[in-house]
Each structure stands twice: as C-alpha cells, then as structure tokens.
Coordinates of C-alpha atoms and ligand atoms in Angstrom, one line a residue:
Chain H
M19 CA -15.6 -35.7 2.2
S20 CA -14.8 -33.6 5.1
R21 CA -12.3 -31.1 4.3
A22 CA -11.6 -29.0 7.2
G23 CA -7.8 -29.9 9.5
A24 CA -4.5 -28.8 9.2
L25 CA -3.7 -31.8 7.0
K26 CA -5.7 -30.4 4.1
R27 CA -3.6 -27.5 3.9
L28 CA -1.4 -27.5 0.8
K29 CA 2.3 -26.7 2.9
V30 CA 5.7 -25.2 0.7
D31 CA 8.7 -24.8 1.8
V32 CA 11.7 -24.0 -0.7
R33 CA 14.9 -22.9 0.8
Q34 CA 17.3 -24.3 -2.4
K35 CA 16.9 -25.8 -5.7
S36 CA 19.5 -25.4 -7.7
F37 CA 20.5 -27.1 -11.4
Q38 CA 24.5 -27.7 -12.9
S39 CA 24.4 -26.4 -16.1
A40 CA 26.0 -27.9 -19.0
S41 CA 29.3 -25.6 -18.7
G42 CA 29.2 -26.7 -14.7
G43 CA 28.3 -23.4 -13.3
T44 CA 25.8 -23.5 -10.8
L45 CA 22.2 -22.3 -11.4
H46 CA 20.5 -21.4 -8.2
V47 CA 16.9 -21.0 -9.1
I48 CA 14.7 -20.9 -5.9
R49 CA 16.0 -20.1 -2.4
G50 CA 13.6 -19.4 0.6
L51 CA 10.2 -19.9 -1.1
A52 CA 7.3 -21.0 1.1
F53 CA 4.0 -20.7 1.4
S54 CA 0.6 -22.3 2.3
L55 CA -2.9 -22.5 1.4
Q56 CA -5.4 -23.5 3.3
S57 CA -8.2 -26.6 1.6
G58 CA -10.4 -25.2 -0.7
E59 CA -8.6 -21.5 -1.8
V60 CA -7.0 -20.9 -4.8
G61 CA -3.3 -19.3 -4.7
A62 CA -1.4 -17.9 -7.4
L63 CA 1.7 -17.7 -8.0
V64 CA 2.9 -14.7 -10.3
G65 CA 6.5 -13.8 -11.4
P66 CA 8.1 -13.8 -13.9
S67 CA 9.5 -15.5 -16.9
G68 CA 12.3 -18.0 -16.0
C69 CA 11.8 -16.9 -12.2
G70 CA 11.9 -20.6 -11.2
K71 CA 7.6 -20.8 -11.6
T72 CA 8.1 -24.5 -13.1
T73 CA 10.1 -26.0 -11.6
L74 CA 8.6 -25.1 -8.2
L75 CA 5.5 -26.9 -9.7
R76 CA 7.6 -30.1 -10.9
I77 CA 8.8 -30.4 -6.9
I78 CA 5.2 -30.1 -5.8
A79 CA 3.9 -32.6 -7.8
G80 CA 6.6 -34.5 -7.0
L81 CA 8.3 -34.8 -10.6
D82 CA 11.6 -33.2 -9.0
P83 CA 12.9 -34.7 -5.7
D84 CA 16.1 -32.9 -5.9
Y85 CA 15.8 -30.2 -3.4
E86 CA 16.2 -29.1 0.3
G87 CA 13.3 -27.9 1.8
S88 CA 9.7 -29.7 2.4
V89 CA 6.8 -30.0 0.7
A90 CA 3.2 -31.2 2.3
L91 CA 0.2 -32.4 0.0
P92 CA -3.3 -31.9 1.3
D93 CA -4.6 -35.4 2.2
H94 CA -4.8 -38.0 -0.6
G95 CA -2.4 -35.8 -2.4
R96 CA -4.3 -36.7 -5.7
L97 CA -3.2 -34.9 -8.1
G98 CA -4.8 -33.2 -11.2
F99 CA -1.8 -30.8 -12.8
V100 CA -1.9 -28.8 -16.2
F101 CA 1.3 -28.6 -17.7
Q102 CA 2.5 -25.9 -19.5
E103 CA 2.3 -27.5 -22.8
P104 CA -0.9 -29.5 -23.3
R105 CA 0.7 -33.1 -22.9
L106 CA -1.8 -35.3 -24.3
L107 CA -1.3 -38.2 -25.8
P108 CA -1.6 -37.7 -29.5
W109 CA -2.6 -41.5 -30.8
R110 CA -5.6 -41.3 -28.5
T111 CA -8.9 -39.3 -28.9
L112 CA -10.0 -36.9 -26.3
E113 CA -12.2 -38.6 -24.6
Q114 CA -9.4 -41.7 -23.7
N115 CA -7.2 -39.1 -23.2
V116 CA -8.8 -38.1 -19.7
R117 CA -10.5 -41.8 -19.2
L118 CA -6.6 -42.8 -19.0
A119 CA -5.6 -40.1 -16.6
A120 CA -9.1 -40.7 -14.7
P121 CA -10.0 -44.1 -14.6
G122 CA -12.5 -43.5 -12.0
A123 CA -14.5 -41.2 -13.3
S124 CA -18.0 -41.7 -13.7
D125 CA -19.9 -41.0 -17.1
A126 CA -22.1 -38.7 -15.9
T127 CA -18.7 -36.4 -14.2
L128 CA -16.8 -36.5 -17.6
T129 CA -20.3 -35.5 -19.3
A130 CA -20.5 -32.6 -17.0
L131 CA -16.8 -31.6 -17.6
F132 CA -16.9 -31.9 -21.0
H133 CA -20.0 -29.2 -21.4
T134 CA -18.7 -26.8 -19.0
L135 CA -15.4 -27.4 -21.7
G136 CA -17.6 -27.1 -24.5
L137 CA -15.6 -30.6 -25.7
E138 CA -18.9 -32.6 -26.5
T139 CA -18.7 -32.3 -29.9
H140 CA -14.9 -33.0 -29.6
R141 CA -14.6 -36.2 -27.4
N142 CA -13.1 -38.9 -30.5
L143 CA -11.0 -36.2 -32.4
F144 CA -6.9 -36.6 -31.6
P145 CA -5.3 -33.8 -30.7
G146 CA -3.3 -33.6 -33.6
E147 CA -6.4 -32.1 -35.2
L148 CA -7.3 -29.7 -31.6
S149 CA -6.4 -25.7 -32.0
L150 CA -4.4 -24.4 -29.1
G151 CA -7.1 -23.1 -27.2
L152 CA -9.3 -27.1 -27.4
A153 CA -6.2 -28.9 -26.2
R154 CA -6.0 -26.6 -22.9
R155 CA -9.4 -27.9 -22.5
V156 CA -8.9 -31.4 -22.8
A157 CA -6.3 -30.9 -20.1
L158 CA -8.0 -28.9 -18.0
A159 CA -10.4 -31.7 -18.0
R160 CA -8.2 -34.3 -17.5
A161 CA -7.0 -32.7 -14.2
L162 CA -10.6 -31.8 -13.3
A163 CA -11.9 -34.9 -13.7
V164 CA -9.0 -37.0 -11.6
E165 CA -11.2 -34.7 -8.2
P166 CA -8.1 -34.2 -7.2
D167 CA -7.1 -32.9 -3.4
L168 CA -4.7 -30.6 -5.1
L169 CA -5.5 -29.1 -8.8
L170 CA -1.9 -27.8 -10.1
L171 CA -1.9 -25.1 -13.0
D172 CA 1.4 -23.8 -15.4
E173 CA -0.1 -21.0 -17.3
P174 CA -2.6 -22.4 -18.3
F175 CA -3.5 -19.4 -20.5
V176 CA -0.9 -18.7 -21.8
S177 CA 0.0 -18.4 -26.0
L178 CA -4.0 -18.2 -26.1
D179 CA -5.8 -15.3 -27.8
D180 CA -7.7 -12.3 -24.7
A181 CA -11.0 -13.3 -25.7
L182 CA -9.9 -17.3 -25.5
A183 CA -8.4 -17.1 -22.3
A184 CA -11.1 -14.7 -20.8
R185 CA -14.2 -17.8 -21.6
L186 CA -11.3 -20.4 -19.8
R187 CA -10.4 -18.0 -17.1
E188 CA -14.3 -18.0 -16.3
E189 CA -15.3 -21.5 -17.6
L190 CA -12.6 -22.4 -14.9
A191 CA -13.5 -20.3 -11.8
E192 CA -16.9 -22.0 -13.0
L193 CA -15.3 -25.8 -12.2
V194 CA -13.9 -25.0 -9.7
S195 CA -16.9 -23.5 -7.4
F196 CA -19.1 -26.6 -7.8
R197 CA -16.5 -28.4 -6.4
P198 CA -14.3 -26.5 -4.1
V199 CA -10.2 -28.1 -4.4
T200 CA -7.6 -26.7 -3.0
T201 CA -5.1 -25.0 -6.1
L202 CA -2.3 -23.8 -7.1
L203 CA -2.0 -21.6 -10.3
V204 CA 1.2 -19.9 -11.3
T205 CA 1.2 -17.5 -14.7
H206 CA 2.7 -14.6 -15.1
N207 CA 0.0 -12.2 -15.5
I208 CA -1.4 -10.3 -12.5
D209 CA -4.8 -9.5 -14.0
E210 CA -5.4 -13.7 -14.8
A211 CA -4.2 -14.3 -10.8
I212 CA -6.6 -11.8 -10.1
G213 CA -9.5 -13.0 -11.9
L214 CA -8.9 -17.0 -10.5
A215 CA -6.7 -16.2 -7.1
D216 CA -8.2 -16.3 -3.6
R217 CA -3.9 -15.0 -2.5
L218 CA -1.3 -14.2 -3.9
F219 CA 2.1 -14.5 -4.0
L220 CA 4.4 -12.3 -5.8
L221 CA 8.3 -14.0 -6.6
S222 CA 11.1 -12.1 -6.9
E223 CA 13.2 -12.7 -10.4
S224 CA 15.4 -15.2 -9.8
P225 CA 16.3 -17.1 -7.1
A226 CA 13.3 -16.7 -6.3
H227 CA 11.6 -16.0 -3.5
V228 CA 7.9 -14.3 -2.0
L229 CA 8.1 -11.1 -2.2
A230 CA 4.7 -10.1 -0.9
E231 CA 1.2 -11.9 -0.2
V232 CA -1.9 -10.9 -1.3
P233 CA -4.7 -11.9 0.0
I234 CA -8.1 -11.2 -2.5
P235 CA -11.1 -10.6 -1.1
R236 CA -14.3 -13.1 -1.8
P237 CA -16.5 -13.3 -4.0
R238 CA -14.2 -13.4 -6.7
V239 CA -17.1 -13.8 -9.5
K240 CA -18.6 -10.7 -8.1
R241 CA -15.3 -8.1 -8.2
S242 CA -16.3 -5.0 -10.4
A243 CA -13.2 -2.7 -12.0
A244 CA -12.4 -0.1 -9.1
D245 CA -11.9 -3.0 -7.6
L246 CA -9.5 -4.9 -9.6
A247 CA -7.6 -1.5 -10.4
T248 CA -7.9 -0.8 -6.6
L249 CA -6.0 -4.5 -5.9
R250 CA -3.7 -3.9 -9.7
A251 CA -2.5 -0.1 -7.6
E252 CA -2.2 -2.7 -4.1
I253 CA -0.1 -4.8 -5.8
A254 CA 2.1 -2.6 -7.9
G255 CA 3.0 -0.5 -4.9
K256 CA 4.1 -3.9 -2.6
L257 CA 6.3 -5.0 -6.1
S258 CA 7.9 -1.6 -6.2
Q259 CA 9.2 -1.8 -2.5
A260 CA 10.8 -5.0 -2.8
Chain J
M6 CA -0.2 -49.0 -62.5
V7 CA 3.6 -48.2 -62.9
R8 CA 4.8 -51.5 -60.5
I9 CA 2.7 -53.3 -63.1
V10 CA 4.7 -52.0 -65.8
S11 CA 8.3 -52.2 -64.0
L12 CA 7.2 -56.6 -63.0
A13 CA 6.3 -56.6 -66.7
L14 CA 9.7 -55.1 -67.9
L15 CA 10.8 -57.8 -65.3
M16 CA 9.1 -60.7 -66.9
A17 CA 10.4 -59.8 -70.0
A18 CA 14.3 -59.4 -68.9
W19 CA 13.6 -62.3 -67.7
F20 CA 12.9 -64.7 -70.9
I21 CA 14.8 -62.8 -72.7
G22 CA 18.3 -63.4 -70.3
S23 CA 16.6 -67.5 -70.9
Q24 CA 16.8 -67.4 -73.9
L25 CA 20.5 -65.8 -74.0
A26 CA 21.9 -68.0 -71.4
G27 CA 20.1 -71.4 -72.3
P28 CA 17.3 -73.0 -69.8
R29 CA 20.7 -75.0 -68.5
M30 CA 21.5 -71.5 -66.5
L31 CA 18.8 -69.7 -66.6
P32 CA 15.2 -71.4 -67.7
D33 CA 12.2 -69.3 -69.0
P34 CA 9.2 -67.8 -66.8
Q35 CA 7.4 -70.5 -68.7
A36 CA 9.7 -74.0 -67.3
V37 CA 9.5 -72.4 -63.7
A38 CA 5.9 -71.8 -62.8
L39 CA 5.2 -75.5 -64.2
M40 CA 7.8 -76.5 -61.7
I41 CA 6.0 -74.9 -60.0
V42 CA 2.6 -77.0 -60.6
E43 CA 4.2 -79.7 -60.2
E44 CA 6.0 -79.2 -56.6
A45 CA 2.3 -78.2 -55.6
R46 CA 0.8 -81.3 -57.0
S47 CA 2.8 -83.4 -54.9
G48 CA 2.7 -81.6 -51.8
A49 CA 6.6 -81.0 -51.0
L50 CA 6.7 -77.4 -51.8
A51 CA 3.8 -77.1 -49.0
F52 CA 5.8 -79.1 -47.2
N53 CA 8.9 -77.3 -47.1
L54 CA 7.3 -74.0 -47.0
G55 CA 5.6 -74.7 -44.4
A56 CA 9.0 -76.7 -41.8
T57 CA 10.4 -73.0 -43.5
L58 CA 7.8 -70.7 -42.8
A59 CA 7.4 -72.2 -38.8
R60 CA 11.5 -71.4 -38.7
V61 CA 10.9 -68.3 -39.4
A62 CA 8.1 -67.2 -37.1
V63 CA 9.7 -68.7 -34.3
A64 CA 13.1 -67.4 -35.0
F65 CA 11.3 -64.0 -35.8
A66 CA 9.4 -63.5 -32.9
L67 CA 11.7 -64.5 -30.3
A68 CA 14.2 -62.3 -31.7
M69 CA 11.8 -59.4 -31.7
A70 CA 10.8 -60.6 -28.5
L71 CA 14.1 -60.5 -27.1
G72 CA 15.4 -57.4 -29.2
S73 CA 12.5 -55.4 -28.1
A74 CA 12.5 -55.8 -24.4
L75 CA 16.7 -55.6 -24.2
G76 CA 16.2 -52.0 -26.9
L77 CA 13.5 -50.8 -24.0
A78 CA 15.8 -51.7 -20.9
M79 CA 18.7 -49.9 -22.5
G80 CA 17.1 -46.7 -24.6
R81 CA 15.8 -46.1 -20.4
Y82 CA 18.8 -46.8 -18.8
R83 CA 22.1 -46.0 -18.4
I84 CA 23.3 -48.9 -16.7
V85 CA 21.5 -51.1 -19.1
D86 CA 22.7 -49.6 -22.0
R87 CA 26.8 -49.6 -21.0
L88 CA 26.5 -53.6 -19.9
G89 CA 24.9 -54.1 -22.9
D90 CA 26.4 -52.0 -25.6
P91 CA 29.8 -53.8 -26.1
W92 CA 27.6 -57.3 -26.0
L93 CA 26.0 -56.0 -28.7
V94 CA 28.6 -54.3 -31.1
V95 CA 30.1 -57.4 -31.2
L96 CA 27.1 -59.9 -31.9
L97 CA 26.5 -57.2 -35.1
N98 CA 30.1 -57.8 -36.2
L99 CA 29.7 -60.9 -36.0
P100 CA 28.9 -62.6 -39.4
A101 CA 26.1 -64.8 -40.3
L102 CA 27.5 -67.9 -41.0
V103 CA 30.4 -67.7 -37.8
I104 CA 26.7 -67.8 -35.0
I105 CA 25.4 -70.3 -37.6
V106 CA 28.2 -72.6 -37.9
L107 CA 29.2 -72.3 -34.5
A108 CA 25.3 -72.9 -32.9
Y109 CA 25.6 -76.1 -35.2
V110 CA 29.5 -77.1 -33.4
W111 CA 28.7 -76.7 -29.6
A112 CA 24.1 -77.4 -29.8
G113 CA 24.5 -80.5 -32.9
L114 CA 22.1 -80.5 -36.1
T115 CA 18.8 -79.6 -34.1
E116 CA 16.2 -77.4 -34.6
T117 CA 17.1 -75.4 -31.6
A118 CA 20.3 -74.6 -33.0
A119 CA 19.1 -74.0 -36.6
I120 CA 16.1 -71.8 -34.3
A121 CA 18.6 -69.5 -32.2
A122 CA 21.1 -68.8 -34.2
V123 CA 18.7 -67.1 -36.4
A124 CA 16.8 -65.3 -33.8
L125 CA 21.0 -64.3 -32.6
N126 CA 21.3 -63.1 -36.0
K127 CA 18.7 -60.8 -36.0
L128 CA 18.1 -60.2 -32.4
P129 CA 21.2 -57.1 -32.2
I130 CA 20.0 -55.3 -35.1
A131 CA 16.3 -55.9 -33.1
T132 CA 17.5 -54.3 -30.5
V133 CA 19.4 -51.1 -32.1
T134 CA 15.9 -50.0 -33.8
V135 CA 14.7 -50.5 -30.9
R136 CA 16.8 -48.8 -28.3
E137 CA 16.1 -45.8 -30.8
G138 CA 13.5 -45.6 -30.3
A139 CA 13.1 -46.1 -26.4
R140 CA 15.8 -43.3 -26.5
S141 CA 13.5 -40.7 -28.2
L142 CA 10.9 -41.5 -26.3
D143 CA 8.9 -38.5 -24.7
R144 CA 10.1 -37.2 -21.1
G145 CA 7.6 -35.2 -20.5
L146 CA 4.8 -37.9 -21.3
D147 CA 6.6 -39.9 -18.8
E148 CA 5.6 -37.3 -16.0
M149 CA 2.3 -36.5 -17.1
A150 CA 1.6 -40.4 -16.4
Q151 CA 3.4 -39.9 -13.3
V152 CA 1.5 -37.0 -11.8
F153 CA -1.9 -39.5 -12.6
G154 CA -0.6 -42.3 -10.9
M155 CA -1.3 -44.3 -14.2
S156 CA -0.6 -47.7 -14.0
A157 CA 2.1 -49.6 -15.3
W158 CA 0.5 -51.9 -17.7
T159 CA -1.4 -48.5 -19.0
R160 CA 1.9 -47.1 -19.4
M161 CA 3.3 -49.6 -21.4
R162 CA 0.0 -50.0 -23.6
H163 CA -1.1 -46.1 -24.2
I164 CA 2.3 -44.1 -23.7
V165 CA 5.4 -46.3 -24.6
L166 CA 4.1 -48.7 -27.4
P167 CA 2.7 -46.2 -29.5
Q168 CA 6.5 -44.5 -29.4
L169 CA 7.6 -47.2 -30.5
A170 CA 5.4 -48.7 -33.0
P171 CA 7.5 -47.1 -35.6
Y172 CA 10.5 -48.5 -34.4
L173 CA 8.9 -52.2 -33.8
A174 CA 7.5 -51.9 -37.2
A175 CA 10.7 -50.9 -38.7
A176 CA 12.8 -53.6 -37.0
A177 CA 9.6 -55.8 -38.1
R178 CA 10.2 -55.5 -41.4
S179 CA 13.0 -55.6 -42.5
G180 CA 14.0 -57.8 -39.7
L181 CA 10.9 -60.3 -41.9
S182 CA 13.6 -60.4 -44.7
L183 CA 16.8 -60.5 -42.9
V184 CA 15.4 -63.6 -40.6
W185 CA 14.0 -65.7 -43.9
K186 CA 17.2 -64.9 -45.6
I187 CA 19.8 -66.9 -42.7
V188 CA 16.6 -69.2 -42.4
L189 CA 17.4 -70.6 -45.9
I190 CA 21.2 -70.8 -44.6
V191 CA 20.5 -72.6 -41.3
E192 CA 19.2 -75.0 -43.3
L193 CA 21.0 -75.4 -45.9
L194 CA 23.7 -76.1 -43.2
G195 CA 21.8 -78.3 -41.2
R196 CA 18.1 -79.1 -41.7
P197 CA 17.0 -82.3 -43.6
N198 CA 13.5 -80.5 -44.7
G199 CA 12.5 -76.6 -45.5
V200 CA 13.7 -74.1 -48.6
G201 CA 16.7 -74.0 -48.1
F202 CA 17.3 -77.1 -48.0
E203 CA 15.4 -78.2 -51.4
I204 CA 18.0 -75.1 -53.0
G205 CA 21.4 -76.7 -51.2
V206 CA 19.8 -80.3 -53.1
A207 CA 19.0 -78.0 -56.3
F208 CA 22.7 -77.1 -56.4
Q209 CA 24.4 -79.8 -56.3
L210 CA 22.7 -81.7 -59.6
F211 CA 22.7 -77.4 -60.8
D212 CA 18.7 -77.8 -60.9
V213 CA 18.5 -74.6 -61.8
T214 CA 14.4 -74.7 -62.6
K215 CA 14.1 -76.2 -58.8
I216 CA 16.2 -73.3 -57.5
L217 CA 14.0 -70.9 -59.0
T218 CA 10.7 -72.9 -58.2
Y219 CA 12.1 -72.9 -54.2
A220 CA 12.6 -68.9 -54.3
L221 CA 9.8 -67.7 -56.2
A222 CA 7.4 -70.1 -54.2
F223 CA 8.8 -68.4 -51.1
V224 CA 9.6 -64.3 -52.0
A225 CA 5.7 -64.9 -53.1
V226 CA 4.1 -66.2 -49.4
M227 CA 6.4 -63.4 -47.9
L228 CA 5.1 -60.7 -50.5
V229 CA 1.6 -61.8 -48.9
I230 CA 2.8 -61.4 -45.5
E231 CA 4.0 -58.0 -46.3
T232 CA 0.9 -57.1 -47.5
F233 CA -1.8 -58.7 -45.8
L234 CA -0.3 -58.6 -42.1
V235 CA 2.3 -56.0 -42.4
Q236 CA 1.1 -53.5 -43.9
P237 CA -2.6 -53.4 -42.6
L238 CA -0.9 -53.4 -39.3
E239 CA 1.0 -50.0 -40.1
R240 CA -1.7 -48.5 -41.4
H241 CA -3.7 -49.5 -38.2
V242 CA -0.8 -48.2 -35.3
S243 CA -0.5 -44.6 -37.5
R244 CA -4.7 -44.1 -37.5
W245 CA -4.0 -41.4 -35.0
R246 CA -1.6 -39.2 -37.4
P247 CA -3.4 -36.2 -39.4
K248 CA -2.9 -37.3 -43.0
A249 CA -1.1 -35.8 -45.9
A250 CA -2.3 -33.3 -48.1
Ligands
ADP7 N1 16.3 -29.1 -15.8 C1 17.0 -27.9 -16.0 N2 18.7 -28.1 -16.3 C2 18.7 -26.2 -16.2 N3 18.3 -25.8 -15.9 C3 17.2 -25.4 -15.6 C4 16.0 -26.7 -16.2 N4 15.0 -26.3 -15.5 C5 15.1 -25.1 -14.6 N5 16.1 -24.7 -15.8 C6 16.2 -23.2 -15.2 O1 16.0 -22.8 -14.5 C7 15.1 -21.2 -14.5 C8 13.7 -21.4 -13.8 O2 12.9 -21.6 -14.6 P1 11.7 -22.2 -14.9 O3 10.7 -23.0 -13.8 O4 11.0 -23.4 -16.5 O5 10.8 -20.6 -15.1 P2 9.1 -20.7 -15.3 O6 8.5 -21.6 -15.0 O7 9.0 -19.6 -13.6 O8 9.1 -19.1 -16.4 C9 15.8 -21.1 -15.7 O9 16.2 -20.0 -16.2 C10 15.8 -22.3 -16.9 O10 16.6 -21.9 -17.4
MG8 MG1 7.5 -22.4 -16.8

C-alpha cells in the first residue's frame, strides 16, 4: 500500500466545541484547536486532565458531530480506537473481542499481535478474569488488528503501575514500527509522549487550543536520558511562555 | 433437601386437609393420582395438555417477539417511547378478562381471538421489562461498535442481546407463568378443548378431583419446561459472569 500524498494525513481544525451543562450554562471545552499529522507520524496531545482531550478524540472519531470546524481523516479512514476505559465485551472471550472488531484479520496477524502483547495464553479468558493491564492490552490488540489508517489512543496507560506502563509503551512502539500507522496519542504524561511520539502538541487548559508544537527527533527508540532531559526542559520552557 | 421436606409438608397438609374437609371438597392425593393415571390412559390428558401447551407456546412466542422488539425500540428511541407509552399504560391496566371478552366479541370464538387475547395480556409486561434493559444499554460499547464499523447484525447479536439477556430471561419467566394462567381462562370462556375447558366442565359437575388432576398435570409440565429449558438457557447466557464465591 502506498501511503504518500496530501490525502494521507490527518488534519484537524476544531474552531469551537461546547457542552450545555445541566444547569443551562454553556461550557466551552475546545476553542481554535488546529493541528495536522503526516502519514505514518505519531502525534501526542499533551494537556491537563479535563482540558478536552477525550472530547477531541471523540470528534475525530466521528462520535460527536456537534462541533464547529472540520476534520479530514487519512484515506480510507479505517479507525482503531483505544478508549480511556478498555470497553471490552465482558460476555465474549479475548479472542472473540478482537475478532468481532476485526473480522478480516488473518489468524497469522492475530497470533503475532497476541504474541507481542503477551496475550497468547489468555485467548479464551473472559475480560472479567483479567487485570486492568491485560484488558488494556486487549483493547490495544483490537485497535491494531483492524490495521487502521488512523490509530487513536486515549490515555492508554493511565492507572497502570510505572513498570507495566513502560513495558506496554515499548510494545506499542514496536508494533507501530512494524507497520507504520498514523497515530494520535492523548496523554497528560509528558514522558510518555516523548517516549512514543514524533511530534508533541501541548494543549492549554480548557477551552483547549494548541500552545506549542514540539517535533521530536528520530529515532524514537534510541534516545538517551540526556536527550530526554533536554527535551523536557524545552517543553517546560514553552509551557511557561504560553 | 429442604425442597423435599417442604414438598412433603405440603403433601401432608393436603392429606390432613382432605381428611377434615371430606373427599367431595378436597380429595386426598391418592385419588388425584389415580385419576391422573386414568385420564392419561384414555388419552384425554395428553390431548388437552397438548392443546393448551400449543396455545401457550404460540401466544408466548408472539408476545415475547413483539414485546422485545417494542421494548428495545422504546428504550432506545425517545420518540417511540413517547408514542408508545400511553398505549402501554392502557394495556397494562386493562384487566385480562376485558381483553379476552372483547377479543371474543370482535373476532368470534376463534383460535386467533384466543391467542391474540393471551398475547395482548402478556405483551405490555414483556415490553416494559425489555425497555428497562434497553435503557440501561452501555453507551460506551455502542460507541466502540460504531468506531470499529461493526455490522448491525454483529451489534445485535454480540452487544445488545447479551446485555438484554437478563431482562429477556425475567420477561420469559414471569411471562410463562402468566401466559398459561390466562390461556386457561381463555379456554374456559371460549374453546372446546384444553385444560381450561376441562376444568370448566369439572366445575359445573363439582368434580374437584378432576380440577386438581388437570391443574397438577399442567403445573408439572410447566415445571419441567422451567427446569429443563429456561434454567439451562439462563445458565448458558450468564456463563461469562465470574462465579460468585
Ligand atoms: N457529554 C458531556 N457533557 C457535558 N460536559 C462534558 C461532556 N463530556 C465532557 N464534558 C466536560 O468537558 C471537559 C473536558 O472533558 P474531557 O474531554 O473528558 O477531558 P480530558 O479527556 O482532557 O480529561 C470536562 O470539563 C468535562 O466535564
Ligand atoms: Mg479523557
């Protein structure tokens, strides 16, 4: 599959998104948030909790049509979405959960995915029998099994312990390097964003907009501790200027 | 074990009651057992049970199918709920007898009228139960299905139905016992066969033994259905739930 050209990229321009609160007031969640990602790039949206990250991902995924602005998805627009909560079907086994979302996935693809994510021995378990860490992996496997044109990740590693989060991050980085896919990761953890992304978008408090864009030099796997420290300092500087 | 003791107590109470009241008011268990055997031999028992069971099955299936579809639509779409709710309230509060009599008046003493009347009695309860389930469907799973582009069939079979299963089971269970009771009334009022008809005849002859014979035989059949059909089905649909400790 050729993945070059202008139509292959993700282009987001949300001018305005607001919610009506129950008491009748209007809550402006996003205002003037625009950015784009090249094909195969991993972008990370970093912003404080409650700034509207989940709201933005839902808009991009087409789950919330009630906003002003435009979203252009990469060609074909096949989506893989890892929600903030795993959202598995508790009455289906892990394997069924993945297959139902990706009926076209071959056995070989699934086996490779399950292998990388350490899920092989759990294929026939039900989600209720899993730890949160495993459930997150299944959600990740499901999103990757559809071979998406755009992968959306909503704080996929939140509320896991640090070691586990780090391992999962590595596994994800490995999977994405096998088969490059335009990816948008949402997080409030700067280190996580630096560890995975090619490009960071720092978001403001609500109503959210992009404060600064920070490209991160490749290769993403081989960054030293010193490089990371420099990056972090640069980001902190940009945040304080804003 | 407790069940057996409880059942034995019931039999004992029946026996003592029959001694006190005399065989005309309340025949003892043995007399009823003999009559069951006799009716079974003549084929009358099987014929009447079969007729009643067929009506129960058709009316039940009709009410469950329509009620589930209606309940699902009402639970999911506000507009359908608003439209349907007044009808539902009327049907819920209409006495069974009124529905039956009106059905016979309007459609004649026919099989169709009988079954329609029973189904109409059961319909609103099934609808309300399934609507409750449809209202509590997980929005998050719907969104997941939408994002991954799952087909309507996949969503129904793997997302909606498993969530509705406990509500469907509740509707089925309460529905079965309600339907068979109403079928007996329908038969009593306007059918030439079935358990209800036989009980009606026995009532006119003041034949309590026969009334108990048919009632017990039918309860036994329903118990068998409950034990060997409804309960295994319930276990099957809830197999994914972690076992209680
Ligand atoms: N459906 C909704 N109705 C009203 N307010 C909402 C709704 N969804 C989110 N919000 C509000 O929008 C803000 C942003 O929420 P969210 O996008 O979930 O933040 P984040 O994912 O960045 O933590 C929050 O203040 C939240 O309360
Ligand atoms: Mg969020």
